[in-house]
Coordinates of C-alpha atoms (C1' of nucleotides) in Angstrom, one line a residue:
Chain A
M11 CA 164.7 74.3 116.9
Q12 CA 164.2 75.4 113.3
H13 CA 162.7 72.1 112.4
S14 CA 160.4 72.3 115.4
A15 CA 159.2 75.8 114.6
S16 CA 158.3 74.9 111.1
S17 CA 156.5 71.8 112.3
K18 CA 154.5 74.0 114.7
I19 CA 153.4 76.3 111.8
K20 CA 152.5 73.3 109.7
L21 CA 150.5 71.9 112.6
L22 CA 148.7 75.2 113.1
R23 CA 148.0 75.4 109.4
F24 CA 146.7 71.9 109.4
L25 CA 144.5 72.5 112.5
H26 CA 143.2 75.8 111.0
S27 CA 142.3 74.1 107.7
I28 CA 140.5 71.4 109.5
F29 CA 138.6 73.9 111.5
T30 CA 137.6 76.1 108.6
T31 CA 136.8 73.1 106.5
S32 CA 134.6 71.7 109.2
E33 CA 133.0 75.0 109.9
R34 CA 132.3 75.4 106.2
A35 CA 131.0 71.9 106.0
A36 CA 128.7 72.6 108.9
E37 CA 127.6 75.9 107.3
Q38 CA 126.9 74.1 104.0
N39 CA 125.0 71.4 105.9
C40 CA 122.8 74.0 107.7
L41 CA 122.1 75.9 104.5
S42 CA 120.9 72.7 102.8
L43 CA 118.9 71.8 105.9
L44 CA 117.3 75.2 105.8
Q45 CA 116.4 74.8 102.2
L46 CA 114.4 71.7 103.2
C47 CA 112.4 73.5 105.9
N48 CA 108.8 73.6 104.7
S49 CA 107.0 74.2 108.0
L50 CA 107.5 76.5 110.9
P51 CA 108.0 73.6 113.5
K52 CA 110.8 72.3 111.4
L53 CA 112.3 75.7 111.2
T54 CA 112.2 76.3 115.0
Q55 CA 113.8 72.9 115.5
L56 CA 116.6 73.7 113.1
H57 CA 117.0 77.0 114.8
A58 CA 117.6 75.2 118.1
R59 CA 120.3 73.2 116.4
L60 CA 121.9 76.3 114.9
V61 CA 122.3 77.7 118.4
K62 CA 123.8 74.3 119.6
V63 CA 126.4 74.1 116.9
G64 CA 127.2 77.8 117.2
L65 CA 126.1 78.9 113.8
H66 CA 123.3 81.2 115.0
A67 CA 125.5 84.2 114.4
N68 CA 126.8 83.2 111.0
P69 CA 125.6 85.9 108.5
L70 CA 125.2 83.5 105.6
V71 CA 123.1 81.0 107.7
L72 CA 121.1 83.9 109.2
T73 CA 120.3 85.3 105.8
K74 CA 119.0 81.9 104.5
F75 CA 117.2 81.5 107.8
T76 CA 115.5 84.8 107.1
S77 CA 114.4 84.1 103.6
V78 CA 113.1 80.6 104.5
S79 CA 111.2 82.1 107.4
S80 CA 109.7 84.7 105.1
D81 CA 108.7 82.0 102.6
L82 CA 106.8 80.4 105.5
N83 CA 105.0 83.6 106.2
A84 CA 106.9 83.9 109.5
I85 CA 109.3 86.8 108.9
H86 CA 108.5 88.0 112.5
Y87 CA 110.1 84.9 113.8
A88 CA 113.4 85.6 112.0
S89 CA 113.5 89.2 112.9
S90 CA 112.8 88.4 116.6
V91 CA 115.9 86.3 116.4
I92 CA 118.0 88.8 114.4
F93 CA 117.0 91.8 116.5
S94 CA 116.6 90.1 119.9
P95 CA 118.2 91.9 122.9
E96 CA 120.9 89.3 123.0
A97 CA 121.7 89.7 119.3
T98 CA 125.1 91.2 118.6
P99 CA 125.5 93.5 115.7
H100 CA 128.9 92.2 114.6
Y101 CA 127.2 89.8 112.3
Y102 CA 124.9 92.4 110.7
D103 CA 125.6 93.0 107.1
T104 CA 124.0 94.6 104.1
F105 CA 123.0 91.2 102.6
L106 CA 121.2 90.2 105.8
F107 CA 119.3 93.5 106.0
N108 CA 118.3 93.4 102.4
T109 CA 116.7 90.0 103.0
V110 CA 114.8 91.5 105.9
F111 CA 113.6 94.4 103.7
K112 CA 112.6 92.1 100.9
A113 CA 110.5 90.0 103.3
Y114 CA 108.7 93.0 104.8
A115 CA 108.3 94.8 101.5
E116 CA 106.4 91.8 100.2
T117 CA 104.2 91.4 103.3
D118 CA 100.9 93.3 103.4
N119 CA 100.4 95.5 106.5
F120 CA 104.1 95.3 107.4
K121 CA 105.6 97.8 104.9
H122 CA 106.3 100.0 107.9
S123 CA 108.6 97.4 109.4
A124 CA 110.8 97.5 106.3
I125 CA 111.2 101.2 106.8
H126 CA 111.8 100.7 110.5
Y127 CA 114.6 98.2 109.9
Y128 CA 116.1 100.4 107.2
S129 CA 116.6 103.1 109.8
V130 CA 118.1 100.4 112.2
M131 CA 120.5 99.5 109.4
L132 CA 121.6 103.1 109.0
S133 CA 122.0 103.5 112.8
Y134 CA 124.4 100.6 112.8
G135 CA 126.4 102.3 110.0
I136 CA 125.8 99.4 107.6
R137 CA 126.0 100.8 104.1
P138 CA 123.0 100.2 101.7
N139 CA 123.8 98.9 98.3
K140 CA 121.9 99.0 95.0
Y141 CA 119.9 96.0 96.0
T142 CA 118.6 97.8 99.1
Y143 CA 116.6 100.5 97.4
P144 CA 114.2 98.5 95.3
F145 CA 112.9 96.9 98.5
V146 CA 112.8 100.2 100.5
L147 CA 111.0 102.0 97.7
K148 CA 108.6 99.2 97.3
A149 CA 107.7 99.5 101.0
C150 CA 107.2 103.3 100.5
A151 CA 104.9 102.5 97.6
G152 CA 103.0 100.0 99.7
I153 CA 102.2 102.6 102.3
A154 CA 101.7 105.4 99.7
D155 CA 103.8 107.8 101.7
L156 CA 105.0 110.4 99.2
R157 CA 107.1 112.4 101.6
L158 CA 109.0 109.4 102.8
G159 CA 109.4 108.2 99.2
Q160 CA 110.8 111.6 98.3
T161 CA 113.3 111.5 101.2
V162 CA 114.4 108.0 100.1
H163 CA 114.6 109.1 96.5
G164 CA 116.8 112.0 97.6
L165 CA 119.2 109.7 99.3
V166 CA 119.3 107.4 96.3
V167 CA 120.4 110.3 94.2
R168 CA 123.1 111.4 96.7
L169 CA 124.4 107.9 97.1
G170 CA 124.7 107.6 93.3
F171 CA 122.3 104.7 92.8
S172 CA 119.9 106.7 90.6
Y173 CA 121.5 105.3 87.4
D174 CA 120.6 101.8 88.2
T175 CA 117.6 100.8 86.1
H176 CA 116.0 98.6 88.8
V177 CA 116.2 101.5 91.3
L178 CA 114.8 103.9 88.7
N179 CA 111.9 101.7 87.8
T180 CA 111.0 101.2 91.4
T181 CA 111.2 104.9 92.0
V182 CA 108.7 105.6 89.3
H183 CA 106.5 102.8 90.7
M184 CA 106.8 104.4 94.2
Y185 CA 105.7 107.8 92.8
C186 CA 102.8 106.3 90.8
S187 CA 101.6 104.6 94.0
C188 CA 101.3 107.7 96.1
K189 CA 98.6 110.3 95.7
N190 CA 99.5 113.4 93.9
G191 CA 102.7 111.5 93.2
I192 CA 102.0 110.5 89.7
V193 CA 103.3 113.9 88.3
F194 CA 106.7 113.1 89.8
G195 CA 106.5 109.6 88.3
E196 CA 105.7 111.1 84.9
K197 CA 108.6 113.6 85.2
L198 CA 111.1 110.9 86.1
F199 CA 109.7 108.6 83.4
D200 CA 110.1 111.3 80.7
E201 CA 113.7 111.9 81.7
M202 CA 114.9 108.3 81.9
P203 CA 116.1 105.9 79.2
K204 CA 113.1 103.8 78.0
C205 CA 114.4 101.0 76.0
E206 CA 113.0 98.2 78.1
P207 CA 109.3 97.3 78.7
V208 CA 109.5 97.5 82.5
C209 CA 109.4 101.2 82.9
W210 CA 106.6 101.5 80.4
S211 CA 104.6 98.9 82.2
V212 CA 105.2 100.8 85.5
M213 CA 103.9 104.0 84.0
I214 CA 101.0 102.4 82.2
G215 CA 100.1 100.7 85.5
G216 CA 100.4 104.0 87.3
Y217 CA 97.8 105.5 85.0
V218 CA 95.5 102.5 85.4
R219 CA 95.8 102.7 89.2
W220 CA 94.4 106.2 89.2
G221 CA 91.6 105.5 86.7
M222 CA 93.5 107.3 83.9
S223 CA 92.8 104.4 81.5
R224 CA 92.8 106.5 78.4
E225 CA 96.3 107.9 79.3
A226 CA 97.4 104.3 79.9
V227 CA 96.3 103.2 76.4
S228 CA 97.9 106.2 74.7
L229 CA 101.1 105.6 76.5
F230 CA 100.9 102.0 75.2
R231 CA 100.6 103.5 71.7
R232 CA 103.7 105.6 72.4
M233 CA 105.5 102.5 73.5
Q234 CA 104.8 100.8 70.2
I235 CA 105.9 103.9 68.3
A236 CA 109.1 103.9 70.3
G237 CA 109.7 100.3 69.1
V238 CA 109.8 98.8 72.6
K239 CA 108.3 95.3 72.6
P240 CA 105.7 94.9 75.3
D241 CA 105.9 91.9 77.6
E242 CA 103.3 90.1 79.5
F243 CA 103.3 92.6 82.3
T244 CA 102.6 95.4 79.9
M245 CA 99.7 93.5 78.4
V246 CA 98.2 92.8 81.9
M247 CA 98.2 96.6 82.5
V248 CA 96.7 97.4 79.1
L249 CA 94.0 94.8 79.6
S250 CA 93.2 96.4 83.0
A251 CA 92.7 99.7 81.3
C252 CA 90.2 98.0 78.8
T253 CA 88.4 96.4 81.8
D254 CA 88.1 99.7 83.5
M255 CA 86.6 101.4 80.5
G256 CA 84.5 98.5 79.4
A257 CA 86.3 98.7 76.0
L258 CA 85.4 95.2 74.6
E259 CA 86.6 95.9 71.0
L260 CA 89.9 97.3 72.3
G261 CA 90.3 94.3 74.6
R262 CA 89.7 91.9 71.7
W263 CA 92.3 93.8 69.7
V264 CA 94.7 93.4 72.6
E265 CA 94.1 89.7 72.7
S266 CA 94.9 89.3 69.0
Y267 CA 97.9 91.5 69.3
M268 CA 99.2 89.2 72.1
E269 CA 98.8 86.3 69.8
K270 CA 100.5 88.0 66.9
E271 CA 103.4 89.1 69.0
K272 CA 103.6 85.7 70.7
I273 CA 103.6 87.1 74.2
E274 CA 103.7 84.4 76.7
K275 CA 100.2 83.6 78.2
T276 CA 101.2 83.5 81.9
S277 CA 98.6 82.7 84.5
Q278 CA 98.2 86.3 85.4
L279 CA 97.7 87.3 81.7
C280 CA 95.0 84.7 81.3
N281 CA 93.4 85.9 84.4
A282 CA 93.5 89.5 83.1
L283 CA 91.9 88.4 79.9
I284 CA 89.1 86.5 81.7
D285 CA 88.4 89.5 83.9
M286 CA 88.4 91.8 80.9
Y287 CA 85.8 89.7 79.0
A288 CA 83.7 89.2 82.1
K289 CA 83.6 92.9 82.9
C290 CA 83.2 94.0 79.3
A291 CA 79.9 92.0 79.1
D292 CA 81.2 88.9 77.2
I293 CA 80.9 86.5 80.1
D294 CA 80.6 83.5 77.8
K295 CA 83.9 84.3 76.2
A296 CA 85.4 84.6 79.7
L297 CA 84.1 81.2 80.5
R298 CA 85.4 79.6 77.3
L299 CA 88.9 81.1 78.1
F300 CA 88.7 79.8 81.6
R301 CA 87.7 76.3 80.4
N302 CA 90.6 76.3 77.9
M303 CA 93.1 77.2 80.6
S304 CA 95.3 74.3 81.7
E305 CA 94.6 73.1 85.2
S306 CA 98.0 74.0 86.4
K307 CA 97.5 77.6 85.4
R308 CA 94.1 77.9 87.1
T309 CA 94.8 79.7 90.3
T310 CA 92.4 81.0 93.0
V311 CA 92.5 84.3 91.1
S312 CA 91.2 82.6 87.9
W313 CA 88.3 81.0 89.8
T314 CA 87.6 84.2 91.6
S315 CA 87.5 86.2 88.4
M316 CA 84.9 83.8 87.0
I317 CA 82.8 83.8 90.2
V318 CA 82.9 87.6 90.4
G319 CA 82.0 87.8 86.7
M320 CA 79.0 85.5 87.2
A321 CA 78.0 87.6 90.3
M322 CA 78.0 90.8 88.3
H323 CA 75.9 89.3 85.6
G324 CA 73.3 88.2 88.2
R325 CA 74.1 84.5 87.6
G326 CA 74.3 83.6 91.3
L327 CA 73.7 79.9 90.8
D328 CA 76.5 79.7 88.2
A329 CA 78.8 81.4 90.6
I330 CA 77.9 78.8 93.2
S331 CA 78.5 75.9 90.9
L332 CA 81.9 77.3 90.0
F333 CA 82.7 77.7 93.7
E334 CA 81.8 74.0 94.3
E335 CA 83.8 72.9 91.3
M336 CA 86.7 74.9 92.6
R337 CA 86.5 73.1 95.9
R338 CA 86.4 69.7 94.1
A339 CA 89.4 70.7 92.1
G340 CA 91.3 71.2 95.4
V341 CA 91.9 74.9 94.9
A342 CA 91.6 76.7 98.3
P343 CA 89.2 79.7 98.3
D344 CA 90.5 82.8 100.0
D345 CA 88.8 85.8 101.5
V346 CA 88.5 87.4 98.1
A347 CA 86.9 84.4 96.6
F348 CA 84.3 84.5 99.4
I349 CA 83.6 88.2 98.8
G350 CA 82.8 87.2 95.2
L351 CA 80.6 84.3 96.2
L352 CA 78.7 86.4 98.8
N353 CA 78.3 89.1 96.2
A354 CA 76.8 86.5 93.9
C355 CA 74.3 85.6 96.6
R356 CA 73.6 89.2 97.2
H357 CA 72.9 90.1 93.5
S358 CA 70.7 87.1 93.1
A359 CA 68.9 87.3 96.5
L360 CA 70.1 83.9 97.6
V361 CA 69.7 84.5 101.3
K362 CA 69.9 80.9 102.6
E363 CA 72.9 80.1 100.5
G364 CA 74.6 83.4 101.5
K365 CA 74.2 82.5 105.2
R366 CA 75.4 79.0 104.7
Y367 CA 78.5 80.1 102.9
F368 CA 79.3 82.8 105.4
D369 CA 79.3 80.2 108.2
S370 CA 81.2 77.7 106.1
M371 CA 83.9 80.3 105.4
I372 CA 84.5 80.7 109.1
N373 CA 84.0 77.1 110.2
D374 CA 85.3 75.0 107.3
F375 CA 87.9 77.3 105.9
G376 CA 89.1 79.2 108.9
I377 CA 88.8 82.6 107.2
V378 CA 88.3 85.5 109.5
P379 CA 85.6 87.7 108.0
R380 CA 86.6 91.2 106.9
I381 CA 84.3 94.2 107.0
E382 CA 83.4 93.5 103.4
H383 CA 82.1 90.1 104.2
Y384 CA 79.9 91.5 107.0
G385 CA 78.8 94.2 104.5
C386 CA 77.7 91.6 102.0
M387 CA 75.6 89.8 104.7
V388 CA 74.0 93.0 106.0
D389 CA 73.1 94.0 102.4
L390 CA 71.8 90.5 101.7
L391 CA 69.5 90.5 104.7
S392 CA 68.4 94.1 104.2
R393 CA 67.3 93.6 100.6
A394 CA 65.5 90.4 101.6
G395 CA 63.4 92.7 103.9
Q396 CA 65.0 91.2 107.0
V397 CA 66.0 94.6 108.5
K398 CA 65.7 93.3 112.1
E399 CA 68.0 90.4 111.4
A400 CA 70.4 92.7 109.6
M401 CA 70.5 95.0 112.7
E402 CA 71.1 92.1 115.0
F403 CA 73.8 90.9 112.7
V404 CA 75.5 94.2 113.0
H405 CA 75.3 94.2 116.8
R406 CA 76.8 90.8 117.0
M407 CA 79.7 91.7 114.7
P408 CA 83.1 91.5 116.4
I409 CA 84.4 94.5 114.5
E410 CA 83.3 98.1 114.4
P411 CA 80.7 98.7 111.5
N412 CA 82.0 101.1 108.9
P413 CA 80.0 103.8 107.1
V414 CA 79.2 101.5 104.2
I415 CA 77.4 99.2 106.6
W416 CA 75.5 102.1 108.2
R417 CA 74.4 103.3 104.8
T418 CA 73.2 99.8 103.9
L419 CA 71.1 99.7 107.1
I420 CA 69.8 103.2 106.6
T421 CA 68.6 102.4 103.0
A422 CA 66.9 99.4 104.4
C423 CA 65.2 101.5 107.1
R424 CA 63.9 103.9 104.4
V425 CA 62.6 101.1 102.2
Q426 CA 60.9 99.4 105.2
G427 CA 59.5 102.6 106.5
E428 CA 61.6 102.7 109.7
L429 CA 62.0 106.4 109.1
N430 CA 62.7 107.7 112.6
L431 CA 65.4 105.1 113.2
G432 CA 66.8 105.8 109.8
E433 CA 66.9 109.6 110.5
R434 CA 68.7 109.0 113.8
M435 CA 71.3 106.7 112.3
T436 CA 71.9 109.1 109.4
K437 CA 72.5 112.0 111.8
D438 CA 75.1 109.9 113.7
L439 CA 76.7 109.0 110.5
I440 CA 76.9 112.6 109.3
A441 CA 78.5 113.6 112.7
N442 CA 81.2 111.1 112.0
E443 CA 81.6 111.6 108.3
P444 CA 80.5 115.2 107.6
M445 CA 82.0 115.5 104.2
H446 CA 80.5 112.5 102.5
E447 CA 77.9 113.4 99.9
S448 CA 75.8 110.2 100.0
N449 CA 75.1 110.6 103.7
Y450 CA 73.2 113.8 103.0
V451 CA 71.4 112.2 100.0
L452 CA 70.3 109.5 102.4
L453 CA 68.9 112.0 104.9
S454 CA 67.2 114.0 102.2
N455 CA 65.6 110.8 100.8
I456 CA 64.3 110.0 104.3
Y457 CA 62.8 113.4 104.7
A458 CA 61.3 113.0 101.2
K459 CA 59.6 109.8 102.3
M460 CA 58.4 111.6 105.5
L461 CA 57.0 114.3 103.2
N462 CA 59.0 116.7 105.3
W463 CA 60.0 119.1 102.5
E464 CA 61.2 121.8 104.8
M465 CA 63.9 119.5 106.3
K466 CA 64.8 118.2 102.9
T467 CA 65.5 121.8 101.8
T468 CA 67.5 122.4 104.9
V469 CA 69.7 119.4 104.2
R470 CA 70.3 120.8 100.7
E471 CA 71.3 124.2 102.1
V472 CA 73.7 122.7 104.6
M473 CA 75.3 120.7 101.8
G474 CA 75.8 123.8 99.8
K475 CA 77.2 125.8 102.7
K476 CA 79.7 123.1 103.7
G477 CA 80.9 122.7 100.2
I478 CA 80.3 119.0 100.0
S479 CA 81.9 117.8 96.8
K480 CA 80.1 115.3 94.7
V481 CA 81.5 112.4 92.7
P482 CA 80.4 113.4 89.2
G483 CA 78.5 110.6 87.4
S484 CA 80.0 109.6 84.1
T485 CA 79.3 107.1 81.5
M486 CA 81.7 105.6 78.9
I487 CA 80.8 104.1 75.6
E488 CA 83.0 102.5 73.0
L489 CA 82.1 103.0 69.4
D490 CA 83.9 102.2 66.1
D491 CA 85.9 105.4 66.2
G492 CA 86.9 105.5 69.8
I493 CA 85.9 105.7 73.4
Y494 CA 83.5 108.5 74.5
E495 CA 82.8 109.7 78.0
F496 CA 79.8 111.7 79.1
V497 CA 79.2 113.5 82.3
A498 CA 75.8 114.8 83.6
G499 CA 74.8 117.9 81.8
D500 CA 77.8 117.6 79.5
K501 CA 78.0 120.2 76.7
S502 CA 81.7 119.9 75.9
H503 CA 81.0 117.2 73.3
S504 CA 81.3 118.2 69.6
Q505 CA 77.9 116.6 68.8
Y506 CA 76.1 117.6 72.0
K507 CA 73.4 119.5 70.2
K508 CA 72.3 116.4 68.2
T509 CA 72.6 114.3 71.4
Y510 CA 70.4 116.6 73.4
D511 CA 67.8 116.7 70.6
M512 CA 67.8 112.9 70.7
V513 CA 67.4 112.9 74.4
D514 CA 64.3 115.1 73.9
E515 CA 62.9 112.8 71.3
M516 CA 63.5 109.8 73.5
E517 CA 61.6 111.6 76.2
K518 CA 58.6 112.2 74.0
E519 CA 58.6 108.6 72.9
M520 CA 58.9 107.3 76.4
K521 CA 56.1 109.4 77.7
R522 CA 53.9 108.2 74.9
A523 CA 54.6 104.7 76.0
G524 CA 53.6 105.4 79.6
Y525 CA 56.9 106.4 81.3
V526 CA 56.7 108.7 84.3
T527 CA 59.7 110.6 85.6
K528 CA 60.9 109.5 89.1
T529 CA 61.9 112.9 90.4
T530 CA 63.0 111.7 93.9
E531 CA 66.3 110.7 92.3
V532 CA 67.3 114.2 91.4
L533 CA 70.6 115.6 92.6
L534 CA 70.2 117.8 95.6
D535 CA 71.6 121.1 94.4
I536 CA 69.4 121.4 91.4
D537 CA 66.5 123.8 91.4
E538 CA 63.1 122.2 91.9
E539 CA 61.7 123.4 88.5
D540 CA 64.6 121.9 86.7
K541 CA 64.3 118.5 88.3
E542 CA 63.0 116.8 85.2
G543 CA 65.5 118.4 82.9
A544 CA 68.4 117.4 85.3
L545 CA 67.3 113.7 85.1
N546 CA 67.3 113.8 81.4
R547 CA 70.9 114.9 81.4
H548 CA 72.2 112.0 83.5
S549 CA 75.2 110.8 81.8
E550 CA 73.8 107.4 80.8
K551 CA 70.9 109.0 79.0
L552 CA 73.3 111.1 77.0
A553 CA 75.4 108.1 76.2
I554 CA 72.4 106.0 75.1
A555 CA 71.1 108.9 72.9
F556 CA 74.5 109.2 71.3
A557 CA 74.7 105.5 70.7
L558 CA 71.2 105.4 69.1
L559 CA 72.4 108.1 66.7
K560 CA 75.7 106.6 65.9
T561 CA 75.2 102.8 65.7
P562 CA 73.2 100.7 63.2
R563 CA 69.7 99.6 64.0
G564 CA 69.3 96.5 66.1
T565 CA 72.9 96.4 67.4
T566 CA 73.5 96.0 71.1
I567 CA 74.5 99.1 73.0
R568 CA 77.0 98.7 75.8
I569 CA 77.8 101.4 78.3
V570 CA 79.7 101.7 81.6
K571 CA 78.8 103.9 84.5
N572 CA 81.0 104.9 87.3
L573 CA 78.2 105.0 89.9
R574 CA 75.2 102.9 90.5
V575 CA 72.4 103.4 88.0
C576 CA 69.5 105.5 89.4
A577 CA 65.9 104.3 89.6
D578 CA 64.8 106.8 87.0
C579 CA 67.4 105.9 84.4
H580 CA 66.8 102.2 85.1
S581 CA 63.1 102.7 84.3
A582 CA 63.8 104.9 81.3
T583 CA 66.3 102.4 79.9
K584 CA 63.7 99.6 80.0
F585 CA 61.4 101.8 77.9
I586 CA 64.1 102.7 75.5
S587 CA 65.1 99.0 75.0
K588 CA 61.5 98.3 73.9
I589 CA 60.7 101.5 71.9
Y590 CA 63.9 101.4 69.9
N591 CA 64.2 97.6 69.9
R592 CA 67.7 97.5 71.2
E593 CA 69.5 95.4 73.7
I594 CA 71.2 97.7 76.1
V595 CA 73.9 96.4 78.5
V596 CA 74.8 98.7 81.3
R597 CA 77.6 98.0 83.7
D598 CA 77.3 100.1 86.8
R599 CA 79.5 100.3 89.9
N600 CA 78.2 97.0 91.2
R601 CA 76.8 94.8 88.4
F602 CA 75.4 94.4 84.9
H603 CA 71.9 95.2 83.7
H604 CA 70.8 93.6 80.5
F605 CA 67.9 95.5 79.1
K606 CA 65.7 93.8 76.5
D607 CA 62.1 94.2 75.4
G608 CA 61.3 96.5 78.3
L609 CA 62.8 94.3 81.0
C610 CA 66.0 94.2 82.9
S611 CA 68.0 91.1 83.9
C612 CA 68.3 92.4 87.5
K613 CA 64.5 92.0 87.8
D614 CA 64.6 95.5 89.3
F615 CA 66.6 94.2 92.3
W616 CA 69.8 96.1 92.7
Chain B
dC18 C1' 119.4 90.1 98.7
dC19 C1' 117.7 94.0 92.8
dA20 C1' 112.1 96.5 88.8
dA21 C1' 106.7 96.4 86.9
dT22 C1' 101.1 92.1 86.4
dC23 C1' 95.6 89.5 87.6
dA24 C1' 90.5 88.5 91.6
dC25 C1' 87.5 92.3 96.2
dG26 C1' 87.1 97.0 98.3
dA27 C1' 86.1 102.6 97.6

DNA sequence: CCAATCACGA
């Protein structure tokens, strides 16, 4: 009997070991098969097999299944399996949920799903761990939901994960991604240990995101003083700040700093450099960098940066050749590349080419046009004087036109003299978007063209009564001793007296040369008698006057405006370039204007 | 299964 019992146990052990070994072998087999799945059909096939061999409820296999499905841009497939009505929660674990969060946190437009499944996780009583929160916070950052982020942050503190540096850094990132959240980000940043570059990069990036580029640069200086070595992420953020401000000299310094510090030139960092040079007016340097980039590093982003750069400089044909070269190189253009290309056609009035590429985008590349693509086309047709075609185009659009498109059409109506139509469209627009300043400006301009001064005045009064806020025009200029910013009518500057004297002198010289003020461009809330004075205080005129005072004769003046340059300033700058014999390079919200000898590179088309 | 980058748009 004794002998028999012991044999039985041995037999059981033997059978058990065979069973687990074979299950483990099957598991391993599935994991390696999953690793090889590089298409959705292969994955669905394998899934069928998992069900057949009974591994569909194995947590490890399911986790791998999830990450593979996410890599194939099919996370919905995995979650439909994991969270199907037949699914049983006994195989749910933290690891599996984290993989789901990661997938959704990294997918655009599905950050909400990460939050949703996070609450599902909690409802099943599955405990989050320190890997959970970077994903959940990233999702909060993606939807810029400050209150949700604060709730999650509170939980992080209560669960004791707030000492983990990854969690901390992502929390700062979350705050820096929400409106009004940046102060919380700053506070957390100030309190946390800062010996690694990651948190510095996050905070610098937060400043750049909100247009606080000077704060970004000064934080970078603090980082250097603190003795923390910047990495390639940090340098990308600092270059973004330079790009935003049009600070070419600072950008050049950053490039030499990178070389001195031997910071690895990743693809992203090269792209950031190319973008910086293109947007800081040195498009040829951008092109040289692009040409020197190894083929393997040249991504769609690199090509797009160059195409966008050419577009902004009004070099539409160069943008088109780059696009064709990109195709030949076998790099797939995406929706953003096409926005760049269509913009290039727009800024160079290449109507035929624009139409052809728009159709090609849909038919040859299978890209579904976004509202921005339609916007490009509407603008392209309108500026070519084809208002009817533009209207028809808008009516044929499968998506609802946005205010940007309406404003484009309305401007075209005004230019082409379709004033009644323009008035009606503007009124509809104001009914939908009553707090948007430029809608009132459009209406006022239409009344001005109708010579209906009474209605124009009424519009101005309504604006004042409703308290419509204006985006203040500002102009930046980089000189040897730093970066200066001017706003319209600015008197805060230490040398403003000299600057205003110079503006007056410029005015006299321009009038002598035949310049006439274009008063229709004046801001609406300024008294009639002060129209001319107000135009002279537009920020770009202040910046140019300041530059004429502070820079040596004959040197090029480069300025950056946050809005589009107005017709009066455009005309004035042409005169100034001739009178003072200076090349003046203006970057406005849309593109570059190179003024030289009384002419502009945009050929007055912008 | 853990952190932060680049191209458009506004």
